[in-house]
XYZ file of C-alpha atoms in Angstrom:
567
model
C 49.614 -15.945 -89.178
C 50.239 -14.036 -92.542
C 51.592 -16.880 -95.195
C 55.220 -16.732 -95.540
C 55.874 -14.916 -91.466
C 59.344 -16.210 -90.467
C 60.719 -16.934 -87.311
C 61.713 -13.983 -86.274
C 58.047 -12.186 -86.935
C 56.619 -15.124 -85.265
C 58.917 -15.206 -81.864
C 58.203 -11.161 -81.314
C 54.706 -11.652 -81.997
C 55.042 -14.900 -79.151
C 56.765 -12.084 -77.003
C 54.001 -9.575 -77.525
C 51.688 -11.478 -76.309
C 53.855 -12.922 -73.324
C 53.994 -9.255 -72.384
C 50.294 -8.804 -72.586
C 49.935 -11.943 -69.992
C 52.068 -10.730 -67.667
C 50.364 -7.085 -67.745
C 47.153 -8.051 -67.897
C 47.140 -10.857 -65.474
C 50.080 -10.619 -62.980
C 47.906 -10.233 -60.258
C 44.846 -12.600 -60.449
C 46.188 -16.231 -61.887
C 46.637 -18.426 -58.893
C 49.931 -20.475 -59.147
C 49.823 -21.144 -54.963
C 50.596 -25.419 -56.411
C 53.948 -23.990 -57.786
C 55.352 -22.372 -54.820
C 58.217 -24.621 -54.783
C 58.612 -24.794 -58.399
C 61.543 -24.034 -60.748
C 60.970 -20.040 -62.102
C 61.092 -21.575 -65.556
C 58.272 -24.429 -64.823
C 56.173 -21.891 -62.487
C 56.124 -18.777 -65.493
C 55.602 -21.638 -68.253
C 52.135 -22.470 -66.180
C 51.777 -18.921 -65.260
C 51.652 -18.163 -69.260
C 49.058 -21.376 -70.091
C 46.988 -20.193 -67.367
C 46.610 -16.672 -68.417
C 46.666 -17.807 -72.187
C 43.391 -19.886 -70.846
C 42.180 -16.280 -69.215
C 42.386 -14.167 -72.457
C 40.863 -17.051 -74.527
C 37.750 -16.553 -71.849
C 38.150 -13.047 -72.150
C 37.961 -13.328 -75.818
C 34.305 -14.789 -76.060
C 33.003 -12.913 -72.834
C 32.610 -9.430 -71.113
C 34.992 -10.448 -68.686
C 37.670 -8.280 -66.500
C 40.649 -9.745 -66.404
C 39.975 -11.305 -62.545
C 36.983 -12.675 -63.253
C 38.654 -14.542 -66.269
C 41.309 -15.592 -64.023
C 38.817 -16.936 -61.413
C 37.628 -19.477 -64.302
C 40.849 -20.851 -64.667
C 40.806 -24.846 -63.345
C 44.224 -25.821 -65.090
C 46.259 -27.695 -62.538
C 46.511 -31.318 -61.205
C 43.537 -33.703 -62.253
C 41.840 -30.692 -64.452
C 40.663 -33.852 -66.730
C 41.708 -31.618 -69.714
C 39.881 -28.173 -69.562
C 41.789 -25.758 -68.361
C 39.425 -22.965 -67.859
C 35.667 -22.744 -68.377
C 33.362 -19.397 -68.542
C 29.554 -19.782 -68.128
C 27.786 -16.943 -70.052
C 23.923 -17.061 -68.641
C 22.886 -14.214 -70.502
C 23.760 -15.240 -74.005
C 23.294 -19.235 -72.488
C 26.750 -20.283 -73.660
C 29.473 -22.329 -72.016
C 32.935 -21.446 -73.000
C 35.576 -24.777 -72.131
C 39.012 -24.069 -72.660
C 41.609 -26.255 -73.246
C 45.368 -23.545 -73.423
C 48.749 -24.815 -74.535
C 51.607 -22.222 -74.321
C 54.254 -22.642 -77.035
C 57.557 -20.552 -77.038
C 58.462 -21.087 -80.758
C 55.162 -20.132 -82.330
C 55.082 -23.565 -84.450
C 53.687 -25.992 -81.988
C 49.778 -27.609 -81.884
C 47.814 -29.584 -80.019
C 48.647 -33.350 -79.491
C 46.699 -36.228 -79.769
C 46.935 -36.831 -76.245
C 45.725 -33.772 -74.808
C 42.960 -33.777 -77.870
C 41.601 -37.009 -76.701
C 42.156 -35.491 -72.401
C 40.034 -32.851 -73.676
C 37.550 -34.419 -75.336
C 36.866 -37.280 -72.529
C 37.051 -34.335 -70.034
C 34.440 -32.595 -71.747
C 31.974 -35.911 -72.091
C 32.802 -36.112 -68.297
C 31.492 -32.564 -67.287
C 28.175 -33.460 -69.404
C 27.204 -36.179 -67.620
C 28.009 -34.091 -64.004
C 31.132 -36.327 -63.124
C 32.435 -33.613 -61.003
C 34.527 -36.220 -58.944
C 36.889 -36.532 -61.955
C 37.933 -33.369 -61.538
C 39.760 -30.963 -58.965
C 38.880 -28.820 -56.713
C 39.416 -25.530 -58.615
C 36.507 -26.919 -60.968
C 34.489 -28.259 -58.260
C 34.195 -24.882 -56.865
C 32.281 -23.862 -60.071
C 29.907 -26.897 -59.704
C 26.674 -25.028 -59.074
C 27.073 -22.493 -61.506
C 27.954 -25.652 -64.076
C 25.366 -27.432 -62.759
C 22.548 -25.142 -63.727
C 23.821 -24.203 -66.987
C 23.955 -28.120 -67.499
C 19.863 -28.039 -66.533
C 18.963 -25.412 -69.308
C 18.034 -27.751 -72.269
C 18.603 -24.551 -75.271
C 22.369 -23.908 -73.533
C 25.375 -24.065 -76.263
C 28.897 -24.919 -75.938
C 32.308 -23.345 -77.255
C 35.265 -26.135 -76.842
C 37.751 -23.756 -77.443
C 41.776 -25.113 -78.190
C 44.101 -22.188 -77.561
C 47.685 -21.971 -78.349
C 50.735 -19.540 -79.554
C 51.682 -21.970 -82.110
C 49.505 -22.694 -85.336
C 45.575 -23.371 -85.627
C 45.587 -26.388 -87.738
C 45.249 -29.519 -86.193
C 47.036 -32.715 -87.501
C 44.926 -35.286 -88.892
C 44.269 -37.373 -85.576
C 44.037 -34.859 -83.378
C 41.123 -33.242 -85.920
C 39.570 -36.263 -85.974
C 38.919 -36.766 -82.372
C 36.724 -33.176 -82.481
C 35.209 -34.308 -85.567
C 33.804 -37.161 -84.227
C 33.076 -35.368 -80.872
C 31.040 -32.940 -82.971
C 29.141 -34.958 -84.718
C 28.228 -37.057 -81.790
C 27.036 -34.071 -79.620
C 25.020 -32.007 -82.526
C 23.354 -35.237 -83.604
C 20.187 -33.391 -83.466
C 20.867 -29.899 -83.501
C 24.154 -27.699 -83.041
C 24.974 -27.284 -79.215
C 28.808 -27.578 -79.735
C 30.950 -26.011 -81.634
C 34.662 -25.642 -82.025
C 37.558 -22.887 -82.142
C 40.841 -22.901 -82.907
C 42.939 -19.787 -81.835
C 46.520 -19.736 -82.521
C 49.434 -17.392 -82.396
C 47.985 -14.486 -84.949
C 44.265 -14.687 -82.916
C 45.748 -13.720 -79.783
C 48.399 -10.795 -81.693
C 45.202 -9.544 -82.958
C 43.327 -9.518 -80.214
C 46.026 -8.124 -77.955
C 46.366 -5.509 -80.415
C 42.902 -4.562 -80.220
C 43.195 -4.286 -76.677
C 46.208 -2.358 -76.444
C 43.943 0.265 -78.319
C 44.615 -0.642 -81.787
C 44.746 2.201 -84.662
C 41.184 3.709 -84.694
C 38.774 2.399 -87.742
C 38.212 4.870 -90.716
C 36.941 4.368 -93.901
C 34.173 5.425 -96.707
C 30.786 3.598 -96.981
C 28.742 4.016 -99.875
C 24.881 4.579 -98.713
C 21.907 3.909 -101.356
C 18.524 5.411 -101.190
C 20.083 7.431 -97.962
C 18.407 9.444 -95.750
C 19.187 11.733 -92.688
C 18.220 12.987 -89.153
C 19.288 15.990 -87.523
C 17.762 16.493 -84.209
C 18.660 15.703 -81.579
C 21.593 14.148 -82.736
C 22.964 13.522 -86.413
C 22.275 10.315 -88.235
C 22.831 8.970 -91.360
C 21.104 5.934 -92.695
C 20.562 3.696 -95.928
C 21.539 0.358 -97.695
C 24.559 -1.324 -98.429
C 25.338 -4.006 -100.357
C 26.846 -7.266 -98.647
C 29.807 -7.464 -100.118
C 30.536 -4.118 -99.050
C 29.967 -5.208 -95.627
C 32.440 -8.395 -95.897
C 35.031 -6.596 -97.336
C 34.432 -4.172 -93.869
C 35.355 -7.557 -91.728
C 38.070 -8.551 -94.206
C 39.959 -4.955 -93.175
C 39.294 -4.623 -89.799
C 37.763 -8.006 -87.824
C 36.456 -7.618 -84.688
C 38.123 -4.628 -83.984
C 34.893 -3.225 -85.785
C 32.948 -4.320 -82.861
C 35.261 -2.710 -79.654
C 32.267 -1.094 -78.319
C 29.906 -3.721 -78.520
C 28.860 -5.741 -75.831
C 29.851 -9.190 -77.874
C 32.258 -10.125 -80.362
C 30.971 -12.427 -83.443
C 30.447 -15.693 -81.694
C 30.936 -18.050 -84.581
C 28.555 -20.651 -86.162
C 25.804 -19.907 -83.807
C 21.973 -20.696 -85.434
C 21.780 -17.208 -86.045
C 24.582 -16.793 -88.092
C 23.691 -20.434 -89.922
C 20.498 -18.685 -90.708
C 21.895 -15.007 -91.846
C 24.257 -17.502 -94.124
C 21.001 -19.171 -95.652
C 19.352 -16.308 -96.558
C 21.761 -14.787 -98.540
C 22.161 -18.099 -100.468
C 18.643 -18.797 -100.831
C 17.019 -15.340 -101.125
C 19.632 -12.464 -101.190
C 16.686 -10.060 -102.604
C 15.039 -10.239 -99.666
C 18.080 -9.934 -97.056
C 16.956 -6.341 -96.439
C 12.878 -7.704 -95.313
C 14.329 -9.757 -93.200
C 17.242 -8.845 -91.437
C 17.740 -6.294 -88.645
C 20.650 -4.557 -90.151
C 23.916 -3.030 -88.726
C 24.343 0.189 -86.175
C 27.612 1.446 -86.333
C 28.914 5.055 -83.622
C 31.329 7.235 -85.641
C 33.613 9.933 -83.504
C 32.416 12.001 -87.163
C 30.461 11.498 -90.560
C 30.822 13.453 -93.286
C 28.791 13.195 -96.359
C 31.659 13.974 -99.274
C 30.741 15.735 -102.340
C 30.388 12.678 -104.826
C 26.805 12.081 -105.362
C 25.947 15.360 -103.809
C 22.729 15.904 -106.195
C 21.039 12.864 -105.393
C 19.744 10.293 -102.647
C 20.294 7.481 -104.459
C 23.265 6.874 -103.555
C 26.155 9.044 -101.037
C 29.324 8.842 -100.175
C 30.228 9.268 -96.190
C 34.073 9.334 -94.587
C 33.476 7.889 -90.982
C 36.156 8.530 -88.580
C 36.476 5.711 -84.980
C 33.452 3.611 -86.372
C 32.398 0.791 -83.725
C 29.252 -1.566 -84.822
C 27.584 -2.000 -81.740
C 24.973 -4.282 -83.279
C 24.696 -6.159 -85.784
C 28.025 -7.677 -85.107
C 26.366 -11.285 -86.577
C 25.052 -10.427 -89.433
C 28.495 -8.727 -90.290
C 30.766 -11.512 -89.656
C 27.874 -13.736 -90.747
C 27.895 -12.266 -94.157
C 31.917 -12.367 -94.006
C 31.707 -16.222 -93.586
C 29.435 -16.735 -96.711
C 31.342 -14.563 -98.957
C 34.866 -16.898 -97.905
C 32.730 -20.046 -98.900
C 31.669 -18.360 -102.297
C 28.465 -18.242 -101.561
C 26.370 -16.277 -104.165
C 23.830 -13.326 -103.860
C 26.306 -11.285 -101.746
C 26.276 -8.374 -104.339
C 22.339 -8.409 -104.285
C 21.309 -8.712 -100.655
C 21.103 -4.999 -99.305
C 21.535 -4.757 -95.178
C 20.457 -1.837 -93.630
C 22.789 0.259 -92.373
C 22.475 3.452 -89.688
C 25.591 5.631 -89.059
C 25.480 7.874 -85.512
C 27.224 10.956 -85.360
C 28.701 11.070 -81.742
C 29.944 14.987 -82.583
C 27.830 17.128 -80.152
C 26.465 13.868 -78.249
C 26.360 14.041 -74.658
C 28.334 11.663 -72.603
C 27.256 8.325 -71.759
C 24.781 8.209 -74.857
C 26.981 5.986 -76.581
C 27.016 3.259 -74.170
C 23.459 3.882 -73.749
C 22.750 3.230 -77.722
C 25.373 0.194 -77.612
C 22.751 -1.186 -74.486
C 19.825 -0.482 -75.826
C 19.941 -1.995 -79.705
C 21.342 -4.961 -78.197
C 18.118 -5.903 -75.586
C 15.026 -4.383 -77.355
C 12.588 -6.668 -77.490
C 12.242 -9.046 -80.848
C 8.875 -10.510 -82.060
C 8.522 -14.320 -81.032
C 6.127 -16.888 -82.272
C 4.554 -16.725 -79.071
C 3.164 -13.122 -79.966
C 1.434 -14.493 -83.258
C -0.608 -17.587 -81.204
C -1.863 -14.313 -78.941
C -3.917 -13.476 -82.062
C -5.540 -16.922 -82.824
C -9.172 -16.725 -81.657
C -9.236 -20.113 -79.795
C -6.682 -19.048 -77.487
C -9.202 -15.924 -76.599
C -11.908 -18.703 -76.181
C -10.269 -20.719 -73.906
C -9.415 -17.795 -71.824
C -13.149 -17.053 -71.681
C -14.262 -20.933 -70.725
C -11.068 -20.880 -68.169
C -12.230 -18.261 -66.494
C -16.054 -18.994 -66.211
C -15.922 -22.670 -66.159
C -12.997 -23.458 -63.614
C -12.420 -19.000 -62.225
C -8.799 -19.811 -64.006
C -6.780 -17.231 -65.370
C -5.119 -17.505 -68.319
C -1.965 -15.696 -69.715
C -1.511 -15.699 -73.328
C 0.554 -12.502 -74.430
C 3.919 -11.706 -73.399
C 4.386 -9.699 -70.827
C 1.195 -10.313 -69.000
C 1.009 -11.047 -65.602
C 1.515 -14.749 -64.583
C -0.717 -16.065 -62.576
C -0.306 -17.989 -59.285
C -0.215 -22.150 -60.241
C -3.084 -21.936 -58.024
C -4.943 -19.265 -59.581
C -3.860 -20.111 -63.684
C -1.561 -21.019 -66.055
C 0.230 -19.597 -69.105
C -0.688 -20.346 -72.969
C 3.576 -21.548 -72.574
C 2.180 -24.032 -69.340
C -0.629 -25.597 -71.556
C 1.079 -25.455 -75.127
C 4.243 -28.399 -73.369
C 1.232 -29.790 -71.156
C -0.845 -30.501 -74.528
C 2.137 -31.705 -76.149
C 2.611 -34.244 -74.130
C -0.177 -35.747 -73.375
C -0.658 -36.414 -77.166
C 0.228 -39.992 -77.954
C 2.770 -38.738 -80.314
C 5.984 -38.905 -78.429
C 7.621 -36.122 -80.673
C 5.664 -33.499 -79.417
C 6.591 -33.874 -76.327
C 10.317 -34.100 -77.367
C 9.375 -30.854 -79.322
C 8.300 -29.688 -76.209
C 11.113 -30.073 -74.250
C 13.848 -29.101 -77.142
C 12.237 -25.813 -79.084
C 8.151 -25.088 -77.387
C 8.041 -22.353 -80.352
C 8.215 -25.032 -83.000
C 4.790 -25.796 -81.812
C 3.701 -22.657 -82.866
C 5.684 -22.299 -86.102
C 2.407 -21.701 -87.179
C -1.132 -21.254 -86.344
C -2.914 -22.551 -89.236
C -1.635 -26.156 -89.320
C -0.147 -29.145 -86.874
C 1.585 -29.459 -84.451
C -0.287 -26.149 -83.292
C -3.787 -27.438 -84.517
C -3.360 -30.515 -83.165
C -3.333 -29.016 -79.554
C -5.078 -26.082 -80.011
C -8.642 -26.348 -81.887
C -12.366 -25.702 -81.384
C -12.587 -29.678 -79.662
C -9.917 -28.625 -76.991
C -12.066 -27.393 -73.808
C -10.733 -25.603 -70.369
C -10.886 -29.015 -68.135
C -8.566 -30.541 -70.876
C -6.275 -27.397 -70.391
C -6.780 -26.905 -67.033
C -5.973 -30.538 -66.038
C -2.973 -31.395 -68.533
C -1.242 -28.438 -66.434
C -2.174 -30.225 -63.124
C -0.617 -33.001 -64.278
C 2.524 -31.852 -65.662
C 3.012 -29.434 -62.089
C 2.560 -32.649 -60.301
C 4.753 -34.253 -62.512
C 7.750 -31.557 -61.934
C 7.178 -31.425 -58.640
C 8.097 -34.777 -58.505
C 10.901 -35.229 -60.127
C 12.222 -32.125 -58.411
C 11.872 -34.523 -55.490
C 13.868 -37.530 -56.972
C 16.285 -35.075 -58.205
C 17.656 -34.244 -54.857
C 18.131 -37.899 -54.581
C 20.076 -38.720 -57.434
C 23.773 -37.595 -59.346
C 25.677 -37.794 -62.403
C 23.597 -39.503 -65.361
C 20.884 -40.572 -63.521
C 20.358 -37.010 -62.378
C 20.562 -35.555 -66.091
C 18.081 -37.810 -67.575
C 15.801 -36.993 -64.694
C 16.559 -33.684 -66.155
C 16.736 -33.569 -69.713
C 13.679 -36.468 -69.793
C 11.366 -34.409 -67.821
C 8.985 -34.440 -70.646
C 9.288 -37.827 -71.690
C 8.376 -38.862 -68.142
C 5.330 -36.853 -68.400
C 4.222 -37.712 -71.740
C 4.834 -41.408 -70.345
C 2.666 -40.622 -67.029
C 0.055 -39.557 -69.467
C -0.163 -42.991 -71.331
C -0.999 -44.040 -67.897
C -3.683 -41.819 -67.085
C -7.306 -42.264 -67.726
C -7.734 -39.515 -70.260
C -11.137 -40.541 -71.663
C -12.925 -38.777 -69.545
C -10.777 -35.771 -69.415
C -12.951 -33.232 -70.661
C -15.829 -34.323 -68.447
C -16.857 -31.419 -65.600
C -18.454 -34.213 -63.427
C -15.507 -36.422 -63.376
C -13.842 -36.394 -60.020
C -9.878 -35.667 -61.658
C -8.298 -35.628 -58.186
C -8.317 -39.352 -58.601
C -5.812 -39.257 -61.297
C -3.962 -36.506 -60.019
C -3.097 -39.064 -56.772
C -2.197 -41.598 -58.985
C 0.854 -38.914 -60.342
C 3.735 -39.615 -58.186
C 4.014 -43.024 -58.111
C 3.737 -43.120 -61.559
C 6.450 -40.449 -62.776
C 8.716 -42.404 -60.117
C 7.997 -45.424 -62.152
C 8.604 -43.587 -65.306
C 11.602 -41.994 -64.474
C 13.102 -45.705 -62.739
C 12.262 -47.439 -66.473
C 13.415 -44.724 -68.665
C 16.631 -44.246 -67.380
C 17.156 -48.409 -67.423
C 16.068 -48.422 -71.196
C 18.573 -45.485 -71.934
C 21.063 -46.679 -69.468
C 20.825 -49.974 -72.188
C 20.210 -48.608 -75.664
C 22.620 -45.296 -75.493
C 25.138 -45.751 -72.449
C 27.328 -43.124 -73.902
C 25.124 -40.960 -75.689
C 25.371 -37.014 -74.986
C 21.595 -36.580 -72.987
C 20.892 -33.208 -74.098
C 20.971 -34.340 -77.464
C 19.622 -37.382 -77.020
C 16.314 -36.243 -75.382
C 15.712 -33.860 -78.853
C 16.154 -36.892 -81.178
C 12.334 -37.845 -82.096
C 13.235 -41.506 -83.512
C 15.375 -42.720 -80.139
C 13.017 -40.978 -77.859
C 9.786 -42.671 -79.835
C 11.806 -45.680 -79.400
C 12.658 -45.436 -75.623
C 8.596 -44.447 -74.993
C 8.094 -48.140 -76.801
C 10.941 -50.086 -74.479
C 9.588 -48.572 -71.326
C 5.541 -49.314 -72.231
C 6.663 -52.609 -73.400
C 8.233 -53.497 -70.318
């Protein structure tokens, strides 16, 4: 809300987006548990409900009944009122809505501490402290809990204000800081009474976005379709999100999706090395309805001058509100870092080719770590001794064929199998949080460690038997167990295997003559084991600790691999 927007302002804008609500989402919020209601208690839920749908619809792709299906609010909703599972982008969204008529209201303490405990509850798979409407979303939930790299958006919605009073802030603080002990897998959003105006405004079809950008060392293509491209500086760029938000990005297929790792990482590098922004950044690609180069700096390419009518960034949306976020903190080297910048023409474009450039620049494929180990000559060795020693196929490269388990493995099967069977527990925590880190690079540990002229195919070969048999396993068990026990058979599947390992004879693991089916039977039993003592050790140490999390942390997990061998 502007500074200084009185009451009246603030009670049309509340009526706005009351409007919006009932237009958008009349049809699909289910309010069958307040038949017998009061009209004023049955629209007051109607409007938190759908208040919880736009808030979804505000961080997804979304129509307005699929937002309405993740609605849970109601009777024993344990304090989330809506929650949106993103599996392309790997995000949870968890809602928590409060409708307020006046415009001034905020979140309690109450409902701040509901949410939070409700929240803790749905990470360790309580699903029987919650109702049915949730319940019904338990698979989907369920698997979403299971991938270790998923993130979470706790988002607090409201028509009143976005500040939080001191001990309601302090219950998310602390939530925070417990749950990205180890790396950021939560974070937190506010959205109050001028959010939702905005973004109702936008949806209405807000005024269309025009305005001149300043190109350097420009260029130009003409066929098939006209295209202008060049650099421009950041702070150009921030002052384009300071005018015009996230209506900049109505045509892409995401909105900027807040302190993600990306954006913590666009945010470094233009405070540690804003020279080289332009190396190492993908830039911005913006559809205009019409460019038009204007006559200042008409004799040169160093620089031109463009009017752009209906511009929509359709990627790069990141970087731009990225950059936005670090010049609000002050951060410097905004007005050297360059970002490259294309403009497309849509004048004389045939239909669909819009949505078809918006699709495309957001999927192309980016270069991993993976596709720098596929040069390292070992890995072309020990496809060579795979194949003639053991008739193994190996896949190294991306987008090679995977073998059958029975016929192979992948360089990604034997890099997390390696891992963990190295006495170091942190590799195999690395294994199980970020496998690239193990690559960061070739020419030094962890990579060397695992991969060097003294590793041989049986070793390879082998590890990977044992870490199948391992899964397989545990798969097993899984079926047999719920709630936390069930996570940390989960989120400690490596620790169980880099624990089965310790157990193993591995002396004689690189031997051809050595009959390794005797380990391999020895497998089950022990994972079982494994799994039975780690769970009692963290069931001990770190009753209450957030699993996902906890399994990344190198010193507890080094510590837990000590309790359970010393047992």
């Amino acid at each position: 809300m502007p500074t200084g927007t009185g009451g009246g302002m603030k009670k049309l804008w509340v009526r706005h987006i009351k409007d919006a609500l009932h237009t958008g989402f009349e049809e699909h919020i289910d309010l069958s548990d307040y038949e017998k209601a009061p009209a004023s208690v049955r629209e007051k839920a109607f409007l938190s409900r759908a208040l919880a749908a736009l808030t979804v619809q505000r961080f997804t792709e979304l129509s307005a009944r699929e937002a309405a299906a993740a609605v849970v609010d109601g009777t024993g909703d344990n304090g989330i009122d809506a929650i949106a599972i993103d599996s392309q982008q790997r995000k949870v969204i968890v809602v928590q809505s409060k409708w307020d008529g006046s415009g001034d209201g905020s979140l309690g303490l109450g409902d701040s501490r509901n949410f939070a405990a409700g929240f803790k509850d749905l990470l360790d798979t309580k699903f029987d402290r919650f109702n049915s409407r949730l319940r019904a979303h338990e698979e989907k939930i369920t698997a979403a809990l299971d991938d270790i790299d998923v993130t979470f958006i706790l988002v607090v919605a409201t028509t009143g204000v976005t500040e939080l009073a001191g001990p309601s802030s302090a219950v998310f603080e602390d939530l925070l800081e417990e749950m990205n002990e180890t790396q950021d897998v939560v974070s937190m959003e506010v959205l109050g009474l001028n959010d939702f105006h905005s973004f109702i405004s936008e949806g209405l079809g807000g005024s269309r976005i025009d305005f001149n950008a300043q190109l350097g060392n420009w260029g130009t293509v003409s066929e098939p379709y006209e295209a202008y491209y060049g650099v421009v500086s950041a702070a150009d760029i921030a002052g384009w999100y300071d005018r015009f938000g996230d209506r900049l990005f109505s045509q892409n297929i995401r909105k900027a999706l807040g302190n993600t790792g990306v954006n913590e990482s666009v945010a470094q590098t233009l405070l540690k090395d804003p020279q080289h922004f332009w190396y190492f950044n993908n830039g911005v690609t913006a559809l205009c309805e019409s460019v038009k180069k204007t006559p200042r700096g008409a004799a040169t390419r160093t620089f031109g001058d463009f009017a752009l009518t209906g511009v929509s960034i359709v990627n790069g949306a990141q970087t731009v509100a990225s950059i936005n976020q670090a010049a609000h903190k002050g951060e410097n080297g905004l007005d050297e870092a360059l970002v490259w910048v294309r403009f497309i023409n849509l004048e004389g474009c045939p239909e669909g080719f819009a949505t078809d450039v918006t699709r495309a620049t957001n999927t192309q494929n980016t270069v991993e770590t993976r596709d720098f180990v596929a040069l390292d000559p070992e890995q072309d060795r020990l496809r060579t001794e795979l194949a003639l020693s053991l008739k193994k196929t190996y896949s190294i490269k991306r987008g090679e064929k995977t073998p059958s388990p029975e016929h192979g493995c992948t360089v990604v099967d034997a890099t997390v199998a390696l891992a963990c069977a190295n006495r170091e527990p942190s590799l195999a925590v690395l294994a199980k949080s970020r496998v690239g880190g193990l690559w960061e690079s070739t020419e030094k540990p962890p990579y060397r460690t695992l991969f060097n002229p003294g590793v041989g195919p049986y070793r390879v070969w082998r590890c990977v038997e044992v870490m199948r048999e391992v899964d397989s396993t545990l798969e097993e068990l899984k079926r047999q167990l719920e709630g936390r026990a069930r996570s940390i058979c989960l989120q400690g599947n490596r620790l169980v295997l880099h624990l089965v390992f310790r157990e193993l004879d591995l002396q004689r693991i690189d031997d051809a003559e050595f009959d390794w089916t005797l380990e391999l039977k020895r497998v089950p039993s022990l994972a079982k084991r494994a799994l039975e003592a780690l769970t009692s050790s963290v069931e001990e140490v770190h009753p209450g600790s957030y699993l996902t999390s906890l399994f990344k942390n190198r010193t507890k997990c080094r510590d837990l691999v000590q309790r359970v061998r010393a047992e």
